[in-house]
């Protein structure tokens, strides 16, 4: 879900985020979040980076500005930004999960088991 852990690691301070891919199941992720909720020490570890005086600046707006003014790049016009951004087969809510469950042959066995467990 979302960007890969490596993408976050390149843009966010060390130990400042929790990524779903770091857990073997949604249940394990939920258990960890409950642990953080009851353990101030572990919870506050995610904010230690604020005291380091260091941060990762990706200069996002500078990059956007440069791309917008780059005359050598082909011009693209998108009538529907949502479709362009999400692309095909991206989960967009409960109805999408129901569609996935109906079309289980499109998923690996473990993927379908995960979806089935979430829906039951």
Short mmCIF file of C-alpha atoms in Angstrom, two decimals, residues 8-93:
data_model
loop_
_atom_site.label_atom_id
_atom_site.label_comp_id
_atom_site.label_asym_id
_atom_site.label_seq_id
_atom_site.Cartn_x
_atom_site.Cartn_y
_atom_site.Cartn_z
CA UNK A 8 9.78 6.70 2.13
CA UNK A 9 13.31 6.11 3.41
CA UNK A 10 14.66 8.42 0.70
CA UNK A 11 12.23 11.21 1.59
CA UNK A 12 11.65 10.87 5.35
CA UNK A 13 13.93 10.87 8.39
CA UNK A 14 15.03 7.50 9.74
CA UNK A 15 12.46 5.84 12.02
CA UNK A 16 9.83 8.51 11.34
CA UNK A 17 7.21 6.35 9.62
CA UNK A 18 5.51 2.97 9.86
CA UNK A 19 5.12 1.02 6.63
CA UNK A 20 2.60 -1.76 6.08
CA UNK A 21 5.18 -3.84 4.17
CA UNK A 22 7.24 -4.18 7.35
CA UNK A 23 4.58 -6.46 8.86
CA UNK A 24 3.67 -9.99 7.87
CA UNK A 25 -0.08 -9.37 8.21
CA UNK A 26 -2.62 -6.63 8.91
CA UNK A 27 -3.12 -8.20 12.32
CA UNK A 28 0.59 -7.80 13.16
CA UNK A 29 0.45 -4.17 12.06
CA UNK A 30 -2.62 -3.58 14.24
CA UNK A 31 -0.90 -5.25 17.21
CA UNK A 32 2.11 -2.98 16.76
CA UNK A 33 -0.06 0.13 16.54
CA UNK A 34 -1.85 -0.90 19.75
CA UNK A 35 1.56 -1.39 21.38
CA UNK A 36 2.61 2.10 20.33
CA UNK A 37 -0.64 3.46 21.73
CA UNK A 38 0.16 2.06 25.17
CA UNK A 39 3.94 2.53 25.21
CA UNK A 40 5.03 6.19 25.27
CA UNK A 41 8.71 5.29 24.94
CA UNK A 42 8.21 3.38 21.66
CA UNK A 43 5.75 5.97 20.36
CA UNK A 44 8.11 8.86 21.04
CA UNK A 45 10.97 7.09 19.22
CA UNK A 46 9.17 8.06 16.00
CA UNK A 47 9.73 11.72 16.87
CA UNK A 48 13.37 11.63 17.96
CA UNK A 49 14.46 12.82 14.54
CA UNK A 50 12.94 16.23 15.35
CA UNK A 51 15.68 16.85 17.90
CA UNK A 52 18.54 16.07 15.52
CA UNK A 53 18.39 19.33 13.60
CA UNK A 54 18.51 17.29 10.40
CA UNK A 55 15.79 16.74 7.88
CA UNK A 56 15.54 15.56 4.33
CA UNK A 57 14.53 18.32 1.95
CA UNK A 58 13.41 16.94 -1.36
CA UNK A 59 12.87 20.44 -2.82
CA UNK A 60 9.55 19.22 -4.17
CA UNK A 61 8.26 22.58 -5.37
CA UNK A 62 11.59 23.44 -6.99
CA UNK A 63 11.43 20.19 -8.95
CA UNK A 64 7.81 20.81 -9.96
CA UNK A 65 8.69 24.32 -11.12
CA UNK A 66 11.66 23.05 -13.15
CA UNK A 67 9.55 20.37 -14.80
CA UNK A 68 6.80 22.85 -15.66
CA UNK A 69 9.31 25.14 -17.36
CA UNK A 70 11.28 22.44 -19.17
CA UNK A 71 10.60 23.15 -22.86
CA UNK A 72 12.36 19.96 -23.98
CA UNK A 73 9.73 17.71 -22.37
CA UNK A 74 6.70 16.64 -24.36
CA UNK A 75 3.48 18.35 -23.33
CA UNK A 76 0.83 16.10 -21.80
CA UNK A 77 -2.78 17.04 -21.12
CA UNK A 78 -4.84 14.84 -18.84
CA UNK A 79 -8.61 15.20 -18.85
CA UNK A 80 -8.97 13.11 -15.70
CA UNK A 81 -6.12 13.48 -13.20
CA UNK A 82 -7.64 10.91 -10.85
CA UNK A 83 -7.51 8.17 -13.50
CA UNK A 84 -3.99 9.19 -14.54
CA UNK A 85 -2.75 9.24 -10.93
CA UNK A 86 -4.35 6.02 -9.74
CA UNK A 87 -3.96 3.99 -12.90
CA UNK A 88 -5.84 0.75 -13.53
CA UNK A 89 -6.68 -1.77 -10.81
CA UNK A 90 -6.01 0.45 -7.82
CA UNK A 91 -8.04 -0.15 -4.71
CA UNK A 92 -10.54 2.65 -4.29
CA UNK A 93 -12.81 1.53 -1.49
#
